[in-house]
CSV table of C-alpha atoms in Angstrom, one decimal:
chain,number,residue,atom,x,y,z
Y,58,UNK,CA,-158.2,-42.6,-111.8
Y,59,UNK,CA,-156.3,-44.5,-109.1
Y,60,UNK,CA,-157.8,-44.6,-105.6
Y,61,UNK,CA,-155.5,-43.1,-103.4
Y,62,UNK,CA,-157.6,-43.1,-100.1
Y,63,UNK,CA,-155.6,-44.0,-96.9
Y,64,UNK,CA,-152.4,-44.1,-98.9
Y,65,UNK,CA,-149.4,-41.7,-98.4
Y,66,UNK,CA,-149.6,-39.2,-101.5
Y,67,UNK,CA,-146.4,-37.3,-100.9
Y,68,UNK,CA,-143.6,-36.6,-98.3
Y,69,UNK,CA,-142.5,-33.3,-97.5
Y,70,UNK,CA,-139.5,-32.0,-95.6
Y,71,UNK,CA,-138.0,-28.8,-94.1
Y,72,UNK,CA,-134.3,-29.2,-94.2
Y,73,UNK,CA,-133.4,-32.0,-92.1
Y,74,UNK,CA,-135.3,-30.8,-89.1
Y,75,UNK,CA,-138.9,-31.9,-90.0
Y,76,UNK,CA,-140.4,-34.6,-92.2
Y,77,UNK,CA,-144.1,-35.1,-92.7
Y,78,UNK,CA,-146.3,-37.5,-94.9
Y,79,UNK,CA,-149.6,-36.5,-96.5
Y,80,UNK,CA,-152.4,-39.2,-96.5
Y,81,UNK,CA,-155.4,-39.0,-98.5
Y,82,UNK,CA,-158.5,-39.2,-96.3
Y,83,UNK,CA,-162.1,-40.8,-97.4
Y,84,UNK,CA,-163.6,-37.6,-97.7
Y,85,UNK,CA,-160.8,-36.2,-100.1
Y,86,UNK,CA,-158.8,-34.1,-97.7
Y,87,UNK,CA,-155.1,-34.6,-97.3
Y,88,UNK,CA,-153.9,-35.4,-93.6
Y,89,UNK,CA,-150.5,-34.3,-92.6
Y,90,UNK,CA,-148.7,-36.8,-90.3
Y,91,UNK,CA,-145.2,-35.9,-88.6
Y,92,UNK,CA,-142.5,-38.5,-89.0
Y,93,UNK,CA,-141.5,-37.8,-85.3
Y,94,UNK,CA,-144.1,-37.1,-82.6
Y,95,UNK,CA,-143.1,-34.2,-80.4
Y,96,UNK,CA,-144.7,-32.0,-77.8
Y,97,UNK,CA,-146.4,-29.4,-79.7
Y,98,UNK,CA,-145.5,-26.5,-77.3
Y,99,UNK,CA,-141.8,-27.8,-77.2
Y,100,UNK,CA,-141.6,-27.8,-81.1
Y,101,UNK,CA,-143.0,-24.3,-81.5
Y,102,UNK,CA,-140.5,-22.8,-79.0
Y,103,UNK,CA,-137.6,-24.8,-80.8
Y,104,UNK,CA,-138.8,-23.6,-84.2
Y,105,UNK,CA,-139.3,-20.0,-83.0
Y,106,UNK,CA,-135.6,-19.6,-81.6
Y,107,UNK,CA,-134.1,-21.7,-84.5
Y,108,UNK,CA,-135.8,-19.2,-86.9
Y,109,UNK,CA,-134.5,-16.3,-85.0
Y,110,UNK,CA,-131.1,-17.1,-84.3
Y,111,UNK,CA,-129.9,-19.6,-86.8
Y,112,UNK,CA,-129.5,-19.4,-90.6
Y,113,UNK,CA,-132.3,-20.4,-92.7
Y,114,UNK,CA,-131.6,-24.2,-93.7
Y,115,UNK,CA,-129.4,-25.0,-90.5
Y,116,UNK,CA,-127.5,-27.2,-90.1
Y,117,UNK,CA,-127.0,-27.9,-94.0
Y,118,UNK,CA,-126.7,-24.2,-95.0
Y,119,UNK,CA,-123.7,-23.8,-92.8
Y,120,UNK,CA,-120.2,-25.5,-92.2
Y,121,UNK,CA,-119.9,-28.5,-89.8
Y,122,UNK,CA,-118.0,-26.5,-87.3
Y,123,UNK,CA,-120.6,-23.7,-87.0
Y,124,UNK,CA,-122.4,-24.8,-83.9
Y,125,UNK,CA,-119.1,-25.3,-81.8
Y,126,UNK,CA,-117.6,-21.9,-82.8
Y,127,UNK,CA,-120.8,-20.2,-82.1
Y,128,UNK,CA,-121.3,-21.6,-78.6
Y,129,UNK,CA,-117.7,-20.7,-77.5
Y,130,UNK,CA,-118.2,-17.3,-79.4
Y,131,UNK,CA,-121.4,-16.6,-77.3
Y,132,UNK,CA,-119.5,-17.5,-74.1
Y,133,UNK,CA,-116.5,-15.1,-74.9
Y,134,UNK,CA,-119.0,-12.3,-76.0
Y,135,UNK,CA,-120.7,-12.7,-72.6
Y,136,UNK,CA,-117.4,-12.4,-70.6
Y,137,UNK,CA,-116.2,-9.6,-72.7
Y,138,UNK,CA,-119.7,-7.8,-72.1
Y,139,UNK,CA,-119.0,-8.0,-68.3
Y,140,UNK,CA,-115.5,-6.7,-68.3
Y,141,UNK,CA,-116.5,-3.9,-70.8
Y,142,UNK,CA,-119.0,-2.8,-68.1
Y,143,UNK,CA,-116.3,-2.6,-65.4
Y,144,UNK,CA,-114.2,-0.5,-67.9
Y,145,UNK,CA,-116.8,1.9,-68.5
Y,146,UNK,CA,-117.5,2.5,-64.9
Y,147,UNK,CA,-113.9,3.1,-64.3
Y,148,UNK,CA,-113.6,5.5,-67.4
Y,149,UNK,CA,-116.6,7.6,-66.3
Y,150,UNK,CA,-115.2,7.8,-62.9
Y,151,UNK,CA,-112.1,8.9,-64.4
Y,152,UNK,CA,-113.2,11.8,-66.4
Y,153,UNK,CA,-115.3,13.1,-63.5
Y,154,UNK,CA,-118.6,11.5,-63.2
Y,155,UNK,CA,-119.9,12.2,-59.7
Y,156,UNK,CA,-117.0,14.5,-59.0
Y,157,UNK,CA,-118.1,18.2,-58.2
Y,158,UNK,CA,-114.5,19.7,-58.9
Y,159,UNK,CA,-114.4,18.2,-62.4
Y,160,UNK,CA,-115.6,20.3,-65.4
Y,161,UNK,CA,-117.6,19.1,-68.5
Y,162,UNK,CA,-115.0,20.7,-70.8
Y,163,UNK,CA,-112.1,18.6,-69.2
Y,164,UNK,CA,-114.3,15.4,-69.6
Y,165,UNK,CA,-115.2,16.3,-73.3
Y,166,UNK,CA,-111.7,16.9,-74.2
Y,167,UNK,CA,-110.6,13.6,-72.8
Y,168,UNK,CA,-113.3,12.0,-74.7
Y,169,UNK,CA,-112.4,13.6,-78.1
Y,170,UNK,CA,-108.8,12.8,-77.7
Y,171,UNK,CA,-109.7,9.1,-76.9
Y,172,UNK,CA,-111.9,8.8,-79.9
Y,173,UNK,CA,-109.5,10.7,-82.2
Y,174,UNK,CA,-106.6,8.5,-81.2
Y,175,UNK,CA,-108.8,5.5,-81.9
Y,176,UNK,CA,-109.8,6.6,-85.3
Y,177,UNK,CA,-106.0,7.1,-86.2
Y,178,UNK,CA,-105.3,3.6,-84.9
Y,179,UNK,CA,-108.1,2.2,-87.0
Y,180,UNK,CA,-106.6,3.7,-90.3
Y,181,UNK,CA,-103.1,2.8,-89.5
Y,182,UNK,CA,-104.0,-0.9,-88.7
Y,183,UNK,CA,-106.2,-1.4,-91.9
Y,184,UNK,CA,-103.5,0.1,-94.1
Y,185,UNK,CA,-100.7,-2.0,-92.6
Y,186,UNK,CA,-102.4,-5.3,-91.9
Y,187,UNK,CA,-105.7,-5.3,-93.9
Y,188,UNK,CA,-104.3,-7.8,-96.6
Y,189,UNK,CA,-103.1,-10.3,-94.0
Y,190,UNK,CA,-106.2,-10.7,-92.0
Y,191,UNK,CA,-107.9,-13.4,-94.5
Y,192,UNK,CA,-104.7,-15.4,-94.6
Y,193,UNK,CA,-104.4,-15.8,-90.8
Y,194,UNK,CA,-108.1,-15.1,-89.6
Y,195,UNK,CA,-107.9,-17.5,-86.7
Y,196,UNK,CA,-104.6,-15.8,-85.5
Y,197,UNK,CA,-105.9,-12.3,-85.8
Y,198,UNK,CA,-109.2,-13.1,-84.3
Y,199,UNK,CA,-107.4,-14.5,-80.9
Y,200,UNK,CA,-105.0,-11.5,-81.1
Y,201,UNK,CA,-107.9,-9.1,-81.3
Y,202,UNK,CA,-109.4,-10.6,-78.2
Y,203,UNK,CA,-106.1,-10.7,-76.4
Y,204,UNK,CA,-105.7,-6.9,-77.2
Y,205,UNK,CA,-109.1,-6.1,-76.2
Y,206,UNK,CA,-108.6,-7.5,-72.8
Y,207,UNK,CA,-105.5,-5.3,-72.4
Y,208,UNK,CA,-107.2,-2.4,-73.5
Y,209,UNK,CA,-110.0,-3.1,-70.8
Y,210,UNK,CA,-107.4,-3.6,-68.0
Y,211,UNK,CA,-105.8,-0.1,-68.9
Y,212,UNK,CA,-109.1,1.6,-68.7
Y,213,UNK,CA,-109.8,-0.1,-65.4
Y,214,UNK,CA,-106.3,1.0,-64.0
Y,215,UNK,CA,-106.6,4.5,-65.4
Y,216,UNK,CA,-108.5,6.3,-62.4
Y,217,UNK,CA,-105.4,5.1,-60.4
Y,218,UNK,CA,-103.2,7.3,-62.2
Y,219,UNK,CA,-105.0,10.5,-62.5
Y,220,UNK,CA,-102.0,12.3,-63.9
Y,221,UNK,CA,-101.7,10.0,-66.8
Y,222,UNK,CA,-105.5,9.4,-67.1
Y,223,UNK,CA,-105.8,11.0,-70.6
Y,224,UNK,CA,-102.8,9.4,-72.1
Y,225,UNK,CA,-103.9,5.8,-70.8
Y,226,UNK,CA,-107.4,6.2,-72.1
Y,227,UNK,CA,-106.2,7.3,-75.5
Y,228,UNK,CA,-103.8,4.3,-75.8
Y,229,UNK,CA,-106.7,2.1,-74.7
Y,230,UNK,CA,-108.9,3.8,-77.4
Y,231,UNK,CA,-106.1,3.1,-80.0
Y,232,UNK,CA,-105.8,-0.6,-79.0
Y,233,UNK,CA,-109.8,-1.0,-79.0
Y,234,UNK,CA,-110.0,0.4,-82.8
Y,235,UNK,CA,-107.3,-2.0,-83.7
Y,236,UNK,CA,-109.6,-4.7,-82.2
Y,237,UNK,CA,-112.6,-3.5,-84.1
Y,238,UNK,CA,-110.7,-3.6,-87.4
Y,239,UNK,CA,-109.2,-7.1,-86.7
Y,240,UNK,CA,-112.2,-8.5,-85.1
Y,241,UNK,CA,-114.7,-7.2,-87.8
Y,242,UNK,CA,-112.4,-8.3,-90.7
Y,243,UNK,CA,-111.7,-11.8,-89.5
Y,244,UNK,CA,-115.5,-12.2,-88.3
Y,245,UNK,CA,-116.3,-11.5,-92.1
Y,246,UNK,CA,-113.5,-14.1,-93.1
Y,247,UNK,CA,-115.0,-16.6,-90.8
Y,248,UNK,CA,-118.7,-16.0,-92.1
Y,249,UNK,CA,-117.7,-16.6,-95.5
Y,250,UNK,CA,-116.1,-19.9,-94.5
Y,251,UNK,CA,-119.5,-20.9,-92.6
Y,252,UNK,CA,-121.8,-19.7,-95.5
Y,253,UNK,CA,-122.3,-22.9,-97.7
Y,254,UNK,CA,-125.1,-21.7,-99.7
Y,255,UNK,CA,-124.0,-18.3,-100.7
Y,256,UNK,CA,-125.8,-17.1,-97.7
Y,257,UNK,CA,-123.3,-15.0,-96.2
Y,258,UNK,CA,-126.0,-12.2,-95.3
Y,259,UNK,CA,-128.1,-14.7,-93.6
Y,260,UNK,CA,-125.3,-16.1,-91.4
Y,261,UNK,CA,-123.8,-12.6,-90.6
Y,262,UNK,CA,-127.3,-11.3,-89.6
Y,263,UNK,CA,-128.0,-14.2,-87.4
Y,264,UNK,CA,-124.6,-13.8,-85.9
Y,265,UNK,CA,-125.5,-10.2,-85.0
Y,266,UNK,CA,-128.9,-11.4,-83.5
Y,267,UNK,CA,-127.0,-13.9,-81.2
Y,268,UNK,CA,-124.3,-11.4,-80.1
Y,269,UNK,CA,-127.3,-8.8,-79.4
Y,270,UNK,CA,-129.0,-11.5,-77.3
Y,271,UNK,CA,-125.8,-12.0,-75.5
Y,272,UNK,CA,-125.1,-8.4,-74.9
Y,273,UNK,CA,-128.5,-8.1,-73.5
Y,274,UNK,CA,-127.8,-10.8,-70.9
Y,275,UNK,CA,-124.7,-9.1,-70.2
Y,276,UNK,CA,-126.3,-6.0,-69.8
Y,277,UNK,CA,-129.0,-7.4,-67.1
Y,278,UNK,CA,-126.2,-9.2,-65.3
Y,279,UNK,CA,-124.2,-5.7,-65.1
Y,280,UNK,CA,-127.2,-4.0,-63.7
Y,281,UNK,CA,-127.0,-6.4,-60.8
Y,282,UNK,CA,-123.2,-6.2,-60.7
Y,283,UNK,CA,-122.5,-2.6,-60.6
Y,284,UNK,CA,-124.1,-1.8,-57.3
Y,285,UNK,CA,-121.6,-4.5,-55.9
Y,286,UNK,CA,-118.2,-3.0,-57.3
Y,287,UNK,CA,-118.8,0.6,-56.8
Y,288,UNK,CA,-115.9,1.8,-54.8
Y,289,UNK,CA,-114.6,-1.9,-54.2
Y,290,UNK,CA,-111.5,-2.0,-56.3
Y,291,UNK,CA,-110.6,-5.5,-55.0
Y,292,UNK,CA,-113.9,-7.0,-56.4
Y,293,UNK,CA,-113.5,-5.2,-59.5
Y,294,UNK,CA,-110.2,-6.4,-60.1
Y,295,UNK,CA,-111.2,-9.9,-59.0
Y,296,UNK,CA,-114.0,-10.0,-61.4
Y,297,UNK,CA,-112.0,-8.6,-64.3
Y,298,UNK,CA,-109.6,-11.5,-63.7
Y,299,UNK,CA,-112.2,-14.1,-63.7
Y,300,UNK,CA,-114.2,-13.0,-66.6
Y,301,UNK,CA,-110.8,-12.5,-68.5
Y,302,UNK,CA,-109.9,-15.9,-68.0
Y,303,UNK,CA,-113.3,-17.0,-69.2
Y,304,UNK,CA,-112.8,-14.9,-72.1
Y,305,UNK,CA,-109.5,-16.0,-73.4
Y,306,UNK,CA,-110.5,-19.6,-72.7
Y,307,UNK,CA,-113.7,-19.3,-74.7
Y,308,UNK,CA,-111.9,-17.7,-77.5
Y,309,UNK,CA,-109.3,-20.2,-77.9
Y,310,UNK,CA,-111.8,-22.9,-77.9
Y,311,UNK,CA,-113.8,-20.9,-80.6
Y,312,UNK,CA,-110.8,-20.4,-83.1
Y,313,UNK,CA,-109.7,-24.0,-82.4
Y,314,UNK,CA,-113.1,-25.4,-83.4
Y,315,UNK,CA,-112.8,-23.6,-86.8
Y,316,UNK,CA,-111.9,-26.2,-89.6
Y,317,UNK,CA,-111.0,-24.4,-92.6
Y,318,UNK,CA,-110.6,-26.2,-96.0
Y,319,UNK,CA,-108.5,-23.5,-97.8
Y,320,UNK,CA,-104.5,-23.4,-97.3
Y,321,UNK,CA,-102.7,-20.8,-95.8
Y,322,UNK,CA,-99.0,-21.0,-95.1
Y,323,UNK,CA,-99.3,-22.7,-91.8
Y,324,UNK,CA,-101.6,-25.4,-92.8
Y,325,UNK,CA,-99.6,-26.0,-96.2
Y,326,UNK,CA,-96.7,-26.4,-94.2
Y,327,UNK,CA,-98.2,-29.1,-91.9
Y,328,UNK,CA,-99.8,-30.9,-94.9
Y,329,UNK,CA,-96.6,-31.1,-96.9
Y,330,UNK,CA,-94.5,-32.2,-93.8
Y,331,UNK,CA,-97.2,-34.8,-93.4
Y,332,UNK,CA,-97.0,-36.0,-96.9
Y,333,UNK,CA,-93.3,-36.2,-97.3
Y,334,UNK,CA,-93.2,-38.3,-93.9
Y,335,UNK,CA,-95.8,-40.5,-94.9
Y,336,UNK,CA,-96.9,-40.2,-98.3
Y,337,UNK,CA,-100.4,-39.3,-97.4
Y,338,UNK,CA,-102.1,-36.0,-97.3
Y,339,UNK,CA,-104.0,-35.3,-94.0
Y,340,UNK,CA,-107.4,-33.9,-94.2
Y,341,UNK,CA,-108.6,-30.4,-92.9
Y,342,UNK,CA,-110.0,-32.2,-89.6
Y,343,UNK,CA,-106.7,-33.5,-88.9
Y,344,UNK,CA,-104.6,-30.4,-89.8
Y,345,UNK,CA,-106.5,-27.5,-88.4
Y,346,UNK,CA,-106.2,-28.7,-84.7
Y,347,UNK,CA,-102.4,-28.5,-85.1
Y,348,UNK,CA,-102.3,-25.2,-86.7
Y,349,UNK,CA,-100.5,-22.5,-84.6
Y,350,UNK,CA,-102.7,-20.0,-83.4
Y,351,UNK,CA,-100.3,-17.4,-82.0
Y,352,UNK,CA,-99.1,-14.5,-84.2
Y,353,UNK,CA,-95.3,-14.1,-84.7
Y,354,UNK,CA,-94.8,-17.8,-85.2
Y,355,UNK,CA,-91.1,-18.1,-86.3
Y,356,UNK,CA,-90.2,-19.4,-89.7
Y,357,UNK,CA,-87.0,-20.2,-91.0
Y,358,UNK,CA,-87.3,-18.3,-94.1
Y,359,UNK,CA,-89.0,-14.9,-94.9
Y,360,UNK,CA,-91.2,-15.6,-97.9
Y,361,UNK,CA,-92.3,-12.9,-100.3
Y,362,UNK,CA,-95.1,-14.6,-102.6
Y,363,UNK,CA,-95.6,-12.3,-105.6
Y,364,UNK,CA,-92.3,-10.4,-105.3
Y,365,UNK,CA,-91.4,-7.8,-108.0
Y,366,UNK,CA,-88.5,-8.5,-110.1
Y,367,UNK,CA,-86.5,-5.5,-109.2
Y,368,UNK,CA,-86.3,-6.5,-105.5
Y,369,UNK,CA,-84.6,-10.0,-106.3
Y,370,UNK,CA,-82.2,-9.4,-109.1
Y,371,UNK,CA,-80.9,-6.5,-111.5
Y,372,UNK,CA,-78.7,-9.2,-113.2
Y,373,UNK,CA,-79.8,-10.4,-116.7
Y,374,UNK,CA,-77.7,-13.7,-116.2
Y,375,UNK,CA,-79.2,-14.6,-112.9
Y,376,UNK,CA,-82.7,-14.1,-114.3
Y,377,UNK,CA,-81.7,-16.4,-117.4
Y,378,UNK,CA,-80.7,-19.0,-114.7
Y,379,UNK,CA,-83.8,-18.8,-113.2
Y,380,UNK,CA,-85.6,-19.4,-116.7
Y,381,UNK,CA,-83.6,-22.2,-117.6
Y,382,UNK,CA,-85.6,-25.6,-117.5
Y,383,UNK,CA,-88.3,-23.8,-115.9
Y,384,UNK,CA,-91.9,-24.8,-117.3
Y,385,UNK,CA,-93.9,-23.5,-114.2
Y,386,UNK,CA,-95.8,-20.2,-113.8
Y,387,UNK,CA,-93.5,-18.9,-111.0
Y,388,UNK,CA,-89.7,-18.2,-110.6
Y,389,UNK,CA,-88.0,-18.6,-107.3
Y,390,UNK,CA,-85.0,-16.9,-105.8
Y,391,UNK,CA,-83.2,-18.2,-102.9
Y,392,UNK,CA,-80.9,-16.2,-100.6
Y,393,UNK,CA,-79.8,-18.4,-97.6
Y,394,UNK,CA,-77.5,-15.7,-96.2
Y,395,UNK,CA,-80.4,-13.3,-95.9
Y,396,UNK,CA,-82.8,-16.0,-95.0
Y,397,UNK,CA,-85.3,-15.0,-97.7
Y,398,UNK,CA,-87.1,-16.8,-100.5
Y,399,UNK,CA,-88.8,-14.7,-103.3
Y,400,UNK,CA,-91.2,-16.0,-105.8
Y,401,UNK,CA,-92.2,-14.3,-108.9
Y,402,UNK,CA,-95.5,-15.1,-110.1
Y,403,UNK,CA,-96.5,-15.2,-113.9
Y,404,UNK,CA,-99.6,-13.1,-115.0
Y,405,UNK,CA,-101.4,-16.4,-116.2
Y,406,UNK,CA,-100.9,-18.1,-112.7
Y,407,UNK,CA,-103.8,-20.1,-111.4
Y,408,UNK,CA,-104.4,-21.0,-107.7
Y,409,UNK,CA,-102.6,-24.4,-108.1
Y,410,UNK,CA,-99.7,-22.6,-109.5
Y,411,UNK,CA,-99.6,-20.4,-106.2
Y,412,UNK,CA,-99.8,-23.5,-104.1
Y,413,UNK,CA,-97.0,-25.2,-106.0
Y,414,UNK,CA,-94.8,-22.1,-105.7
Y,415,UNK,CA,-95.4,-21.8,-101.9
Y,416,UNK,CA,-94.8,-25.6,-101.5
Y,417,UNK,CA,-91.3,-25.2,-103.4
Y,418,UNK,CA,-90.5,-22.4,-100.7
Y,419,UNK,CA,-91.7,-24.5,-97.8
Y,420,UNK,CA,-89.4,-27.5,-99.5
Y,421,UNK,CA,-86.4,-25.1,-99.2
Y,422,UNK,CA,-87.4,-24.2,-95.6
Y,423,UNK,CA,-87.5,-28.0,-94.8
Y,424,UNK,CA,-84.1,-28.5,-96.1
Y,425,UNK,CA,-82.7,-26.0,-93.4
Y,426,UNK,CA,-84.9,-27.1,-90.4
Y,427,UNK,CA,-86.4,-30.5,-90.9
Y,428,UNK,CA,-84.7,-33.9,-90.1
Y,429,UNK,CA,-84.8,-35.1,-93.8
Y,430,UNK,CA,-83.7,-38.6,-92.8
Y,431,UNK,CA,-87.3,-39.1,-91.4
Y,432,UNK,CA,-88.9,-38.5,-94.6
Y,433,UNK,CA,-90.3,-41.4,-96.7
Y,434,UNK,CA,-90.7,-39.5,-100.1
Y,435,UNK,CA,-87.5,-38.5,-102.0
Y,436,UNK,CA,-85.5,-39.0,-98.9
Y,437,UNK,CA,-82.2,-39.8,-100.8
Y,438,UNK,CA,-82.6,-36.8,-103.3
Y,439,UNK,CA,-83.4,-34.5,-100.5
Y,440,UNK,CA,-80.6,-35.7,-98.4
Y,441,UNK,CA,-78.2,-34.9,-101.4
Y,442,UNK,CA,-79.6,-31.4,-101.8
Y,443,UNK,CA,-79.5,-30.7,-98.0
Y,444,UNK,CA,-75.8,-31.5,-98.1
Y,445,UNK,CA,-75.2,-29.4,-101.1
Y,446,UNK,CA,-77.1,-26.6,-99.4
Y,447,UNK,CA,-74.8,-26.7,-96.2
Y,448,UNK,CA,-71.9,-26.1,-98.3
Y,449,UNK,CA,-73.2,-22.6,-98.8
Y,450,UNK,CA,-71.9,-20.9,-101.6
Y,451,UNK,CA,-74.0,-18.9,-103.9
Y,452,UNK,CA,-73.5,-21.1,-107.0
Y,453,UNK,CA,-74.6,-24.1,-105.3
Y,454,UNK,CA,-77.9,-22.4,-104.1
Y,455,UNK,CA,-78.7,-22.3,-108.1
Y,456,UNK,CA,-78.2,-25.9,-108.2
Y,457,UNK,CA,-80.5,-26.2,-105.2
Y,458,UNK,CA,-83.2,-24.4,-106.5
Y,459,UNK,CA,-83.1,-26.4,-109.7
Y,460,UNK,CA,-82.8,-29.7,-107.9
Y,461,UNK,CA,-85.9,-28.9,-105.8
Y,462,UNK,CA,-87.7,-28.1,-108.9
Y,463,UNK,CA,-87.1,-31.5,-110.2
Y,464,UNK,CA,-88.0,-33.1,-106.9
Y,465,UNK,CA,-91.3,-31.1,-106.8
Y,466,UNK,CA,-92.2,-31.8,-110.3
Y,467,UNK,CA,-92.1,-35.6,-109.3
Y,468,UNK,CA,-94.1,-35.4,-106.1
Y,469,UNK,CA,-96.7,-32.5,-106.9
Y,470,UNK,CA,-99.0,-34.2,-108.9
Y,471,UNK,CA,-99.7,-36.9,-106.4
Y,472,UNK,CA,-99.7,-34.2,-103.7
Y,473,UNK,CA,-102.2,-32.1,-105.4
Y,474,UNK,CA,-104.3,-35.3,-106.1
Y,475,UNK,CA,-104.0,-36.0,-102.2
Y,476,UNK,CA,-105.2,-32.5,-101.5
Y,477,UNK,CA,-108.4,-32.8,-103.6
Y,478,UNK,CA,-109.1,-36.3,-102.3
Y,479,UNK,CA,-108.5,-35.1,-98.7
Y,480,UNK,CA,-111.1,-32.3,-99.0
Y,481,UNK,CA,-108.9,-29.4,-99.5
Y,482,UNK,CA,-109.9,-26.4,-101.5
Y,483,UNK,CA,-107.3,-25.9,-104.3
Y,484,UNK,CA,-109.4,-23.6,-106.7
Y,485,UNK,CA,-108.7,-20.6,-104.3
Y,486,UNK,CA,-106.1,-20.2,-101.3
Y,487,UNK,CA,-105.2,-17.9,-98.4
Y,488,UNK,CA,-101.6,-17.7,-99.0
Y,489,UNK,CA,-101.8,-14.1,-99.6
Y,490,UNK,CA,-99.6,-13.3,-102.5
Y,491,UNK,CA,-98.6,-9.6,-103.4
Y,492,UNK,CA,-100.0,-8.1,-106.6
Y,493,UNK,CA,-96.9,-8.1,-108.6
Y,494,UNK,CA,-97.0,-10.3,-111.8
Y,495,UNK,CA,-94.3,-10.8,-114.6
Y,496,UNK,CA,-94.7,-12.0,-118.0
Y,497,UNK,CA,-91.3,-13.6,-119.2
Y,498,UNK,CA,-92.6,-14.8,-122.6
Y,499,UNK,CA,-92.8,-13.0,-125.7
Y,500,UNK,CA,-94.8,-14.5,-128.5
Y,501,UNK,CA,-94.7,-17.9,-127.0
Y,502,UNK,CA,-91.1,-17.9,-126.5
Y,503,UNK,CA,-88.7,-17.1,-123.6
Y,504,UNK,CA,-87.8,-13.6,-123.3
Y,505,UNK,CA,-84.1,-14.3,-123.3
């Protein structure tokens, strides 16, 4: 048996934070020696807060942008907590707290109407926008926080308009419930992005702990603040303005820190544009800072991905023309006059097919709005198609679609390889197709 006395027997590590070596002592016991000597008290405090407020395995168990996002998210949560306290004080004053002439019944009715309107808003918003929140999580996150500040401002101003108080707080409650749906749903989407070891529950739970700690700090600060702002409207409005500016800035920095590796329409457009101009595909770290964060960002074409057949054509000949020479898992119908491009997806389509279909639509949009002469790839072909497109007849549009199909078939393999090499995820996407699927083959042959 080998004599191991005084030698390192094994090395043990806890993630990337702690490494220790085990040595064999002359009496046969194992001695643990830390790789880095640190003050025991400091290490204990640090390890305690890390275990309580950060996911297990941090930083390897989360995305690289986790810390930057959480820091700014903490700042915005604190600012929102303070403005929320100012709004709560104003609403309580408006419903009659401290006013001997007010009745409990009137205050109760106002509160019920406020909550009921909010519940209605929650249902309507989830119905109308729920499927879009994943695709543009950063934009909807920022929208939710801006709308929250508007709702808080309405509540602070409500007591100044007693005749319209109930209406104002009902609208505010409506807005706040929209904020709850949009904020909660986008937070779940961001948690999915941050969790790198199938640890969504842990990341979400620790985010809840961080938020609770921040709200507790905000509560303590509010206890000191309330006596100062009572019956002092000027100070109330000034503090609201100050903390709202901090809240919006922190939110902007938080969502700007997020670096998503999945493609939505905005990121795919930026990547495709860069690829056509330089022949290189930029990575997520280059593209994400360029992504527009405001909702309503105008597009030259209205794109419907996963459109039903009956919405695009009822003409057999037109459907046949779309099938001719098409070996892809999608069909594209372009209407320049209406400013629409509709994409039919095959039942056997994969994520890569959806990315290619959306790239085709963005290529058509590029012909309408980009300076094609500045492109590097397929410049001559695209200039010819752009000239053809500007002639404007419907028959020309069929030729434009066919020609862009051929162009995309030539460049897409290199584009796809560039996406994967740059670190983009292609096995799934956030392009948000509708649920309609078409099978235009019968027994392995075209349907017509």
